[in-house]
XYZ file of N, CA, C and O in Angstrom:
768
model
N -19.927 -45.616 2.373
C -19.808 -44.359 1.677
C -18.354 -43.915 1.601
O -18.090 -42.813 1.119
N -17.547 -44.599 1.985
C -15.755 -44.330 2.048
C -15.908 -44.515 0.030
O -16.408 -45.295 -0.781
N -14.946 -42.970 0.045
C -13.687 -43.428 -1.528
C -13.512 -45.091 -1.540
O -13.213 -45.910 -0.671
N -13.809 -45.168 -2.787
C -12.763 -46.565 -3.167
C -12.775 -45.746 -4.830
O -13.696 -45.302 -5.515
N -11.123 -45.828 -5.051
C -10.810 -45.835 -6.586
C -11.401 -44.227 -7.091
O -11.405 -43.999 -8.301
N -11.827 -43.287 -6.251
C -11.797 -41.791 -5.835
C -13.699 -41.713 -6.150
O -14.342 -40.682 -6.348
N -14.198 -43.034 -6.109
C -16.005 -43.002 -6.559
C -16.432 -43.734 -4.910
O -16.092 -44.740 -4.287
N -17.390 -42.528 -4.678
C -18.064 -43.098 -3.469
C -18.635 -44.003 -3.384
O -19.249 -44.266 -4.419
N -18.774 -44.753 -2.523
C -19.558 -46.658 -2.553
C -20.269 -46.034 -1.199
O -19.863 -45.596 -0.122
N -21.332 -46.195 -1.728
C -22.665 -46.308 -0.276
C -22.495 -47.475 0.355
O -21.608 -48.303 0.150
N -23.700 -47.532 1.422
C -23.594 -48.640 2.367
C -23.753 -49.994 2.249
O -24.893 -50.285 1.887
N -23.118 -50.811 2.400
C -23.022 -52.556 1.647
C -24.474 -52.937 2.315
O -25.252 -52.522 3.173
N -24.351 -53.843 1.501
C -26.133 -54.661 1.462
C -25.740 -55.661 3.102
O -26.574 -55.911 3.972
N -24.633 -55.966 3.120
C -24.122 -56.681 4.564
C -24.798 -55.438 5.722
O -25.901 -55.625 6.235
N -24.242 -54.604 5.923
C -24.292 -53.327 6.650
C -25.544 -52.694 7.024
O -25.843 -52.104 8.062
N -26.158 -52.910 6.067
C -27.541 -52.535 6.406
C -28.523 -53.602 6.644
O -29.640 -53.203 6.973
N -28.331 -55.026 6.538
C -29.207 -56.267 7.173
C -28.775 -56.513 8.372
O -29.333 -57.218 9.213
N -27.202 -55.609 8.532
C -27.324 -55.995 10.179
C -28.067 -54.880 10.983
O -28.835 -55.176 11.898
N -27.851 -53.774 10.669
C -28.989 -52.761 11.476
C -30.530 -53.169 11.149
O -31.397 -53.369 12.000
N -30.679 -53.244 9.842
C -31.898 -54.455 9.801
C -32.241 -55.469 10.716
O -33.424 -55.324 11.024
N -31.784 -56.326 11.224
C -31.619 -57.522 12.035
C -31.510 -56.929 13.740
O -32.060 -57.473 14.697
N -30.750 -55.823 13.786
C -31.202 -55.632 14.956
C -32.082 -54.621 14.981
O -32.159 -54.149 16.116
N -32.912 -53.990 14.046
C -34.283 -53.296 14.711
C -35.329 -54.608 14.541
O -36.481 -54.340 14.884
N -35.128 -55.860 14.107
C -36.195 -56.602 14.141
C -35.452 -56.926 15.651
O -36.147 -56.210 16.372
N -34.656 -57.445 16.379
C -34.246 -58.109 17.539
C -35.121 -56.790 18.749
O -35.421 -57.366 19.795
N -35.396 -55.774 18.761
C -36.220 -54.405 18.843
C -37.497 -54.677 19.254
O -38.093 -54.412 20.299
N -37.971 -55.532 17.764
C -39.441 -55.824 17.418
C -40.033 -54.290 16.938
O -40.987 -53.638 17.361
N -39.155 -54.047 15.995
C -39.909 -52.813 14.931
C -40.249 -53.175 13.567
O -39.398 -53.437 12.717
N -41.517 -53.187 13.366
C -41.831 -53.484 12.240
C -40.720 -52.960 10.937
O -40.735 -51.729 10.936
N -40.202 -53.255 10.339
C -38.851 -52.684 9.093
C -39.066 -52.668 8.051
O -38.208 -52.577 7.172
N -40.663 -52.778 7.817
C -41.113 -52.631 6.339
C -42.205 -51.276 6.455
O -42.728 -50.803 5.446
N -42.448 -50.757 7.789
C -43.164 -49.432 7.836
C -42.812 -48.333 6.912
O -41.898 -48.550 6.116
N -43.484 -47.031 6.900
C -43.016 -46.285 5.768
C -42.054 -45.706 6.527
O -41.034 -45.591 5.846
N -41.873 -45.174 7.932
C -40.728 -44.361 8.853
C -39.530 -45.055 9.036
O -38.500 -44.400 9.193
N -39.489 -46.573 9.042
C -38.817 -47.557 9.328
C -37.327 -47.968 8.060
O -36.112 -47.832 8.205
N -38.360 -48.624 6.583
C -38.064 -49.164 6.187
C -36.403 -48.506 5.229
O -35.542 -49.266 4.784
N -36.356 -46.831 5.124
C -35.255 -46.725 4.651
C -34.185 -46.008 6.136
O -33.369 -45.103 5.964
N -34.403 -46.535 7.228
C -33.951 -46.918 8.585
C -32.400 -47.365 8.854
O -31.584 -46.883 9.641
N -32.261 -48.539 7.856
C -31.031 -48.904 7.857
C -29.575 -48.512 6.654
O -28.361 -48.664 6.795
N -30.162 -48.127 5.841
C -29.561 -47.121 4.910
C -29.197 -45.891 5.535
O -28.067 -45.414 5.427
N -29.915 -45.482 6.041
C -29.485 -43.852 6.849
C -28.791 -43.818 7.922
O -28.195 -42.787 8.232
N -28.721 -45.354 8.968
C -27.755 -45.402 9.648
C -26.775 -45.741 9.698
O -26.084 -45.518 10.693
N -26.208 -46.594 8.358
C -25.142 -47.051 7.657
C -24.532 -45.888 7.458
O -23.484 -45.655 8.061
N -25.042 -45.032 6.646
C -24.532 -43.251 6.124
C -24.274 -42.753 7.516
O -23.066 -42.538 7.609
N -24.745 -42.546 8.364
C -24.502 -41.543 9.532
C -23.449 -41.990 9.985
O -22.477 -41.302 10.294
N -23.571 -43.668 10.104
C -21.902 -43.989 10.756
C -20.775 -43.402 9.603
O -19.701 -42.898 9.929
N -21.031 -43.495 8.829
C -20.221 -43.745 7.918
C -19.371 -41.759 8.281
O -18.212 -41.383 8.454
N -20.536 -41.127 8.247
C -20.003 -39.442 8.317
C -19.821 -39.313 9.506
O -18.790 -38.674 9.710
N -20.433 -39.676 10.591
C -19.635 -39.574 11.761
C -17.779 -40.270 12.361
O -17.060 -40.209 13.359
N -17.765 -40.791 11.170
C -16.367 -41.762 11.476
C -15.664 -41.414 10.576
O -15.024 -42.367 10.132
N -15.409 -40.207 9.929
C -15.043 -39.445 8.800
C -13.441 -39.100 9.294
O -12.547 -39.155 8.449
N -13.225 -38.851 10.280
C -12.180 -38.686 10.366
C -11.000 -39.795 10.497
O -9.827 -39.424 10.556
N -11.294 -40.940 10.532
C -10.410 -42.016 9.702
C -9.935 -41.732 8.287
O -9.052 -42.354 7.698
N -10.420 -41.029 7.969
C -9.612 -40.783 6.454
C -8.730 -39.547 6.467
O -8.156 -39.328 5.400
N -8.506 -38.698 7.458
C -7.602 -37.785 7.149
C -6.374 -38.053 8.506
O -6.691 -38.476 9.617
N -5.185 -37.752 8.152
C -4.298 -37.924 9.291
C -4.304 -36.648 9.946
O -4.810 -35.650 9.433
N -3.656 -36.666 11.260
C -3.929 -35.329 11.965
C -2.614 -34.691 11.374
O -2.947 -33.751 10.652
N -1.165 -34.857 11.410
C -0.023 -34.555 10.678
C 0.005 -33.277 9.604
O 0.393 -32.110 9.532
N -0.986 -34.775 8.461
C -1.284 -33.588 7.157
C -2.034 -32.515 7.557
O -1.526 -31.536 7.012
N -3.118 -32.123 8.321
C -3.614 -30.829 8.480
C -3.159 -30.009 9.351
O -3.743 -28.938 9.517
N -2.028 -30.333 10.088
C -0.875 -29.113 10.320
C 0.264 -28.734 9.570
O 1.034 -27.924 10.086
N 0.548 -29.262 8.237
C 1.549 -29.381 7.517
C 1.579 -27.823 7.511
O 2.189 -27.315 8.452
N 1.160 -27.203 6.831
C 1.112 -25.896 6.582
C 1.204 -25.022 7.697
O 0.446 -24.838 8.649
N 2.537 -24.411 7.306
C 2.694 -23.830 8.412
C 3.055 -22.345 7.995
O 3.227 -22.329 6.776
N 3.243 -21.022 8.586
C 3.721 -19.986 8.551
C 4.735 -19.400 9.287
O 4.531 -19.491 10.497
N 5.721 -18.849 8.992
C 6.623 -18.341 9.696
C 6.054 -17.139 10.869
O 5.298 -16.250 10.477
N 6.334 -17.184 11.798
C 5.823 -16.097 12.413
C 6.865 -15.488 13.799
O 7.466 -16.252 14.554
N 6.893 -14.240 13.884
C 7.770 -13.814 14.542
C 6.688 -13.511 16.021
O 6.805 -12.402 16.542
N 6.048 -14.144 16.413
C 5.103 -14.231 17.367
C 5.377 -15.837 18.403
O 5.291 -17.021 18.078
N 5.769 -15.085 19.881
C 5.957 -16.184 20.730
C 4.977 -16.052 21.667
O 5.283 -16.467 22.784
N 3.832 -15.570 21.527
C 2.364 -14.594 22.898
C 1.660 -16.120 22.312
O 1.806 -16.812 21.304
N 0.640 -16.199 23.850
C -0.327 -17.421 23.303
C -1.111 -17.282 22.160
O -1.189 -16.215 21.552
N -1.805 -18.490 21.773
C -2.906 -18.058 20.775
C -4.070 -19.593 21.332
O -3.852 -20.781 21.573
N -5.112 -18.839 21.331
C -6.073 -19.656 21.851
C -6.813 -19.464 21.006
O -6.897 -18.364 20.459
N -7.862 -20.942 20.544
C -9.196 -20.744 19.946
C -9.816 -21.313 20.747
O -9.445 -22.416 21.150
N -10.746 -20.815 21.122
C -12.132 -20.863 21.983
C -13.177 -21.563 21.058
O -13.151 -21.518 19.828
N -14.311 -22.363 21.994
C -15.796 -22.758 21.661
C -15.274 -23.767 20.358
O -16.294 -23.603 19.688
N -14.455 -24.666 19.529
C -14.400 -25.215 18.686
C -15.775 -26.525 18.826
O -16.181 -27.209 19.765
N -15.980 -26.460 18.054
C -17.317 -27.605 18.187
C -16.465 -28.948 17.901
O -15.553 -29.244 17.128
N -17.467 -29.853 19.253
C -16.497 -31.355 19.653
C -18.207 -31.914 18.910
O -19.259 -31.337 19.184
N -18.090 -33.263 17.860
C -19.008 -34.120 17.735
C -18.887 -35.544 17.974
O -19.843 -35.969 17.324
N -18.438 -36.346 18.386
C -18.176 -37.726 18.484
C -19.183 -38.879 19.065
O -20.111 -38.734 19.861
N -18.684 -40.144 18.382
C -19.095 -41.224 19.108
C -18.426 -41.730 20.055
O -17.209 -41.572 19.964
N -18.803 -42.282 20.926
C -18.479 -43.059 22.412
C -18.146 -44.145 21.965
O -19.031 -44.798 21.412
N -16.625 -44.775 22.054
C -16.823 -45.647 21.282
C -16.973 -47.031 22.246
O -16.312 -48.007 21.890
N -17.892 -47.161 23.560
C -18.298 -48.134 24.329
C -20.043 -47.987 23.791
O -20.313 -49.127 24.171
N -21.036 -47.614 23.369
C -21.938 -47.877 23.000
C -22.243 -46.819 21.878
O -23.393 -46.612 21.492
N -21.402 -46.316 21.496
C -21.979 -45.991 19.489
C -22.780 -44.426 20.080
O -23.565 -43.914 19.282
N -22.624 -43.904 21.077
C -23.895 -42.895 21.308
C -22.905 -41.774 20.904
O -21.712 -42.060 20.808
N -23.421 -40.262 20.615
C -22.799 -39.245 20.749
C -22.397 -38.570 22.052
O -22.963 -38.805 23.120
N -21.310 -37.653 21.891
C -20.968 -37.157 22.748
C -20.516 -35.469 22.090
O -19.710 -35.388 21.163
N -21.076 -34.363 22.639
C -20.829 -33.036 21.933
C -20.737 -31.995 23.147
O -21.315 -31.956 24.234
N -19.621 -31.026 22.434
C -19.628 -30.210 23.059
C -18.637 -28.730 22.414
O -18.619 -28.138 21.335
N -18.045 -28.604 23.461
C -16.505 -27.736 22.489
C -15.613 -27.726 23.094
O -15.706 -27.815 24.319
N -14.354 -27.606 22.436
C -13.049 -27.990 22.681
C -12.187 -26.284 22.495
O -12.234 -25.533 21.521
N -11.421 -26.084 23.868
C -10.660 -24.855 23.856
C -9.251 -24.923 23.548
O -8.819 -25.419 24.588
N -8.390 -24.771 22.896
C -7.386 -25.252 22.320
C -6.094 -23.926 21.836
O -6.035 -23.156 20.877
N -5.100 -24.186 23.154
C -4.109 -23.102 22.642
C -2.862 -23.629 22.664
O -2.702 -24.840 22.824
N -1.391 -22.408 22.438
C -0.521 -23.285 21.971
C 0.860 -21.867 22.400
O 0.380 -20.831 22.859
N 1.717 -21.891 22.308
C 2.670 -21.171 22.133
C 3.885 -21.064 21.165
O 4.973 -21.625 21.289
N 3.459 -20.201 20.144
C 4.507 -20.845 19.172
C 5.792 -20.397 19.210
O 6.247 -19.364 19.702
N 6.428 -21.463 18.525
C 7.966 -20.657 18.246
C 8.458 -20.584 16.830
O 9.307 -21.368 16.408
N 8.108 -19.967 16.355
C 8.726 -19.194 14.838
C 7.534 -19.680 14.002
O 7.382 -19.091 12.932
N 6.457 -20.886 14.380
C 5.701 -21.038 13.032
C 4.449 -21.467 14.054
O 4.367 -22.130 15.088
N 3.206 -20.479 12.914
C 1.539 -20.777 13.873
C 1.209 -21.883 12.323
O 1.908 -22.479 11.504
N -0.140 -21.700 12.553
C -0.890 -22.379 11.937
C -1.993 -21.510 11.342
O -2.312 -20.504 11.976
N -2.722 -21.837 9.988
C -3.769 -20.720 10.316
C -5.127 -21.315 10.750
O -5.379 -22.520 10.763
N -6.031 -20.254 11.129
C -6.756 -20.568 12.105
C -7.454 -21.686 12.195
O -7.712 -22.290 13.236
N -7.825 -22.026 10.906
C -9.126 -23.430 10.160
C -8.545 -24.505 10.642
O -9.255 -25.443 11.003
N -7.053 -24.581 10.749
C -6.611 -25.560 10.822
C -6.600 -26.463 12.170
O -6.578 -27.694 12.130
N -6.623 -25.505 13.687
C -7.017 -25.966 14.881
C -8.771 -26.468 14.671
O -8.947 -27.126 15.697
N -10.026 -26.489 13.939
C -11.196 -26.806 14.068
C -10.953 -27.959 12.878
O -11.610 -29.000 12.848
N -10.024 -27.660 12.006
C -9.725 -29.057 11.588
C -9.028 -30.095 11.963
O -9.318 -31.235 11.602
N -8.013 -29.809 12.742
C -7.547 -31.211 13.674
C -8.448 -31.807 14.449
O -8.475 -33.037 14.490
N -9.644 -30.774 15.449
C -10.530 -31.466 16.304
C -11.627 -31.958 15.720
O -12.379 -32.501 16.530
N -12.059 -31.968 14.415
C -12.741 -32.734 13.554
C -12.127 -33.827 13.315
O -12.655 -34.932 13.440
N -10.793 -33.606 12.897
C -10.733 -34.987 11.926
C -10.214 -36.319 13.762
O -10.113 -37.545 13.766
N -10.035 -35.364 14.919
C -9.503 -36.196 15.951
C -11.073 -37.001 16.400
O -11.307 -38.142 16.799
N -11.977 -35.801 16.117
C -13.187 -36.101 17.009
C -14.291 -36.959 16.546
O -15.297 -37.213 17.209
N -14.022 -37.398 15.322
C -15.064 -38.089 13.952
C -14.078 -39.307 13.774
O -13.716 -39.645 12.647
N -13.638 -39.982 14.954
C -13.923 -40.990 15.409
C -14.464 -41.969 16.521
O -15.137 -41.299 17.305
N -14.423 -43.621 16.982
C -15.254 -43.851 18.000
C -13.847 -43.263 18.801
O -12.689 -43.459 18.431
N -14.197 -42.649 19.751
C -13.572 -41.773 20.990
C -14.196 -41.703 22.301
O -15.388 -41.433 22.450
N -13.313 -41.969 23.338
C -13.248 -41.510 24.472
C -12.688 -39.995 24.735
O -11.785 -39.478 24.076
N -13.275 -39.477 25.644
C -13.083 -37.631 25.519
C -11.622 -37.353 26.156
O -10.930 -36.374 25.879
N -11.241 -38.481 27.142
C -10.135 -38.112 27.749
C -8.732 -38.475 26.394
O -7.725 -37.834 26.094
N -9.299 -39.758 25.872
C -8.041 -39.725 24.536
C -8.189 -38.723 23.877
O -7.066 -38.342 23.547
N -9.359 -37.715 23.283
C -9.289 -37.251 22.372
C -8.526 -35.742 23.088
O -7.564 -35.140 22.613
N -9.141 -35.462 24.095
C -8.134 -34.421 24.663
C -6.652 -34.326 24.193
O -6.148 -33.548 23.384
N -5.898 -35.682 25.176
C -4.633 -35.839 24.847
C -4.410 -36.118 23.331
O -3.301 -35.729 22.966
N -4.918 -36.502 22.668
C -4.456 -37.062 20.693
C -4.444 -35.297 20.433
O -3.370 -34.789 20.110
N -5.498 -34.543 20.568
C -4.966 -32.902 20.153
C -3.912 -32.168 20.369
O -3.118 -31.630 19.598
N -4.036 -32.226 22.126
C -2.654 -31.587 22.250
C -1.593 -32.270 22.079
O -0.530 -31.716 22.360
N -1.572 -33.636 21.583
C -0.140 -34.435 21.120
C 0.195 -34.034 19.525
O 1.307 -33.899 19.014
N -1.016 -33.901 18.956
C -0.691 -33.840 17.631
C -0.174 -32.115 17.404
O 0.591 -31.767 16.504
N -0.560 -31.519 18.056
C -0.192 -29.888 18.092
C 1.374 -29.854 18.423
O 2.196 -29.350 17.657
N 1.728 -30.510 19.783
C 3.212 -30.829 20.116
C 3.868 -31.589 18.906
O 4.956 -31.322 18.395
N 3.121 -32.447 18.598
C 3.971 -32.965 17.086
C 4.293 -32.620 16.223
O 5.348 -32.884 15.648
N 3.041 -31.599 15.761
C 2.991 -31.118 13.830
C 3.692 -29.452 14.470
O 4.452 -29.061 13.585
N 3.676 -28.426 15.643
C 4.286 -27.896 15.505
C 5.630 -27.115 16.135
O 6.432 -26.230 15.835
N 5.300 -28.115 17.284
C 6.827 -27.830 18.353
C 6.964 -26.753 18.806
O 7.854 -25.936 18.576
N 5.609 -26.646 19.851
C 5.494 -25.237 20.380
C 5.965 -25.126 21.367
O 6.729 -26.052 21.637
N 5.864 -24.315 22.160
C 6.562 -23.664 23.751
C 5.561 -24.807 24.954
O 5.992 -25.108 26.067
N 4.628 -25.141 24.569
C 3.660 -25.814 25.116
C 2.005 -25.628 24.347
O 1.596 -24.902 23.441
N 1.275 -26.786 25.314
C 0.471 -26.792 24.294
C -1.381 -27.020 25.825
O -1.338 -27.497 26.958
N -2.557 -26.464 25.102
C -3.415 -26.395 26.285
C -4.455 -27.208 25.665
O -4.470 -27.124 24.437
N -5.448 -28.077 26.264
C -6.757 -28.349 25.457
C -7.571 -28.747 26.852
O -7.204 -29.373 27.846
N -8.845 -28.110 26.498
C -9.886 -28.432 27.642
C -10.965 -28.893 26.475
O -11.024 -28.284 25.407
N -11.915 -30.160 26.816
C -12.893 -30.005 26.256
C -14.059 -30.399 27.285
O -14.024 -31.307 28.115
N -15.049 -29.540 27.041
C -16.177 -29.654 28.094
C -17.541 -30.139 27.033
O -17.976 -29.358 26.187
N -18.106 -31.512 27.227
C -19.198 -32.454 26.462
C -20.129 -33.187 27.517
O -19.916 -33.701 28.615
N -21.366 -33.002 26.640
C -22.167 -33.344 27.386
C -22.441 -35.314 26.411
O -22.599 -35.650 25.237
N -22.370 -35.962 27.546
C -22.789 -37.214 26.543
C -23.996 -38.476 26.935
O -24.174 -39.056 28.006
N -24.824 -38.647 25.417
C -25.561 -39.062 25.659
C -25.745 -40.523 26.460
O -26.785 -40.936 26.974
N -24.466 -41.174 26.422
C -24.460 -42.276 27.094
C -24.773 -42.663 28.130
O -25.207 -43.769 28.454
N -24.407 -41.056 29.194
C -24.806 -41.064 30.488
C -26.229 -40.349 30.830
O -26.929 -40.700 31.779
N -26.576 -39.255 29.893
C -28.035 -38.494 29.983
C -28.940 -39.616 29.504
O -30.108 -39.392 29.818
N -28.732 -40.979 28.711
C -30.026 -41.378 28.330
C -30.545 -42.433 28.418
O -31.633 -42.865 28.036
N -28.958 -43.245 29.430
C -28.667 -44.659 29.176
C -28.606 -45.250 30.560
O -28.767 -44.238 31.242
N -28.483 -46.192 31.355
C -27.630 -45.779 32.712
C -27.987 -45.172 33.547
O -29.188 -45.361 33.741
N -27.493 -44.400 34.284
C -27.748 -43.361 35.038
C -28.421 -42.612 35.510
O -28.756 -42.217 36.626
N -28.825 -42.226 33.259
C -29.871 -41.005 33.171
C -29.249 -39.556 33.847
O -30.003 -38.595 33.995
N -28.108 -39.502 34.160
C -27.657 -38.176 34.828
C -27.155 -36.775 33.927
O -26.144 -36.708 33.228
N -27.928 -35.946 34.108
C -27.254 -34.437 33.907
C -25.450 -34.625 34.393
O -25.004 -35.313 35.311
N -24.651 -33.703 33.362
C -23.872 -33.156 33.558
C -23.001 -33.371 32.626
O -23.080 -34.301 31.822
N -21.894 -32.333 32.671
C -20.347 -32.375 31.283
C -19.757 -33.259 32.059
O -19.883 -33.881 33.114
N -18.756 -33.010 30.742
C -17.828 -34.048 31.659
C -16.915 -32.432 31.172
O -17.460 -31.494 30.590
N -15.787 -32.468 31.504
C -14.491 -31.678 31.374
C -13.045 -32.420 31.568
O -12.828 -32.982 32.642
N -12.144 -32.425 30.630
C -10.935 -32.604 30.216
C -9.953 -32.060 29.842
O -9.979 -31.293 28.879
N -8.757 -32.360 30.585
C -7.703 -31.319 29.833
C -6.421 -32.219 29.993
O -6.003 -33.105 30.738
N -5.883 -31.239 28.467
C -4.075 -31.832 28.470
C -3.349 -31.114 28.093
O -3.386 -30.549 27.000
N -2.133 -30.944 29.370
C -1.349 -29.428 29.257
C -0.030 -30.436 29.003
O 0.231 -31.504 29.557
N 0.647 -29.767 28.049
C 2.012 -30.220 27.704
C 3.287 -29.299 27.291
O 3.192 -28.630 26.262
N 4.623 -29.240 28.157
C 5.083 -28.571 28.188
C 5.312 -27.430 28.692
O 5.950 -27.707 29.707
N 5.159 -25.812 28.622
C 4.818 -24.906 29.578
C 3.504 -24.944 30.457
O 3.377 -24.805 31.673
N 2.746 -25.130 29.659
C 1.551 -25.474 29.997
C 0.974 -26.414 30.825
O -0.236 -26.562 30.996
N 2.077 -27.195 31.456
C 2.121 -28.239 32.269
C 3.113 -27.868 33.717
O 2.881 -28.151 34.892
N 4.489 -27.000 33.000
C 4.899 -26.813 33.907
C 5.340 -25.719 34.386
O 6.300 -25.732 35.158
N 4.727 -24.572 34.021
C 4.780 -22.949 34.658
C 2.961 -22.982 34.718
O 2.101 -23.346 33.916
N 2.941 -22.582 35.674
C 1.599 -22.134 36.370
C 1.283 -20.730 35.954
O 0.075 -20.492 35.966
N 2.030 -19.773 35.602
C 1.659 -18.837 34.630
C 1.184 -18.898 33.422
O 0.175 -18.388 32.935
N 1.935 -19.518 33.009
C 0.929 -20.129 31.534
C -0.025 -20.838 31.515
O -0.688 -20.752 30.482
N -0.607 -21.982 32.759
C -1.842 -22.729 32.654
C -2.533 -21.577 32.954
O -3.656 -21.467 32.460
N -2.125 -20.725 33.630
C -3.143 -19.657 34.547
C -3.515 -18.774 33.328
O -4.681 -18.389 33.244
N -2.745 -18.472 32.513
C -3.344 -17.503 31.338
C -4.417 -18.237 30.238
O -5.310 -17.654 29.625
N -4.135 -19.430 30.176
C -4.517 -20.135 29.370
C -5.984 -20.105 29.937
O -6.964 -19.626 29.367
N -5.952 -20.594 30.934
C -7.169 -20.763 31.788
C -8.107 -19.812 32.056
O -9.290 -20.148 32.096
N -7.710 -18.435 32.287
C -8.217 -17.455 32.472
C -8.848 -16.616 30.922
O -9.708 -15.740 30.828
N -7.901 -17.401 29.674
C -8.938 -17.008 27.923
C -10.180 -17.353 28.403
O -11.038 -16.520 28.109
N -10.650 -18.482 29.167
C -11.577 -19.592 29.033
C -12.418 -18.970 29.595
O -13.641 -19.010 29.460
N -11.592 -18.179 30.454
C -12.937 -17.529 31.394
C -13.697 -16.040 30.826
O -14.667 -15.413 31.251
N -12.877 -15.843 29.809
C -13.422 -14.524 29.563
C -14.218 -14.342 28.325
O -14.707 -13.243 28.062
């Protein structure tokens, strides 16, 4: 379902005989009526869950505003969706994400659009932590930069283990790493 030539192309006939091939390796019947358009829909799901290969993180901080504001700015609860990319499972939760600017913010859409386009790929939670707050230090050269994300993932609730629990992650860079007043404020948005 990726653009080619700006016309969407659905899922290749390759792509879907291999999810084909492995719900027969299963032993699921693949000609049932629940079954049989099975591998088409999971071709598409990868396809929108891995969506964020097509946008760079860069371009959606380009835009920037001048601002005579150096006070934190935190967005809270951003919704995290990803795949695991050691067995294809999801992993969700939300991502808290602040920053300190110096002369230029961002506007707001644009922090739930970096953690989309970071998180809509196969990801590990601890890279995707650090890829946010790197790309924030990159695209806008702040005073420092905060990201916690707390996800619950199915790999370990369903697979394995079978165990309850988040996981939690964070990556402080810059003040935020190295004045304890600022992790402490940062930390304390989270709590309130």
């Amino acid at each position: 379902m990726r653009l080619k030539d700006g016309f969407r192309v659905g899922p290749s006939v390759a792509a879907k005989n291999h999810i084909r091939e492995v719900m027969l390796e299963l032993g699921l019947d693949v000609d049932s009526d629940g079954l049989k358009d099975t591998p088409d829909r999971v071709v598409r799901m990868l396809h929108e869950m891995t969506e964020g290969y097509l946008s760079e993180p860069g371009d959606i901080l380009k835009k920037q505003f001048e601002a005579d504001y150096d006070e934190m700015v935190v967005v809270k609860d951003v919704p995290v969706g990803s795949l695991c990319e050691h067995h294809l499972l999801p992993f969700h939760g939300v991502a808290h994400v602040g920053y300190l600017p110096q002369g230029k913010v961002v506007g707001l859409s644009k922090i739930p659009r970096l953690v989309r386009c970071l998180s809509q790929r196969l990801q590990i939670q601890e890279r995707l932590t650090r890829e946010i707050a790197l790309a924030i230090e990159e695209g806008l050269a702040p005073g420092g930069v905060g990201v916690v994300i707390r996800a619950m993932h199915t790999c370990m609730h369903m697979r394995g283990i079978r165990s309850e629990g988040d996981m939690v992650t964070s990556c402080m860079l810059g003040s935020f790493r190295t004045e304890p007043e600022t992790r402490g404020e940062f930390l304390a948005f989270l709590d309130r």
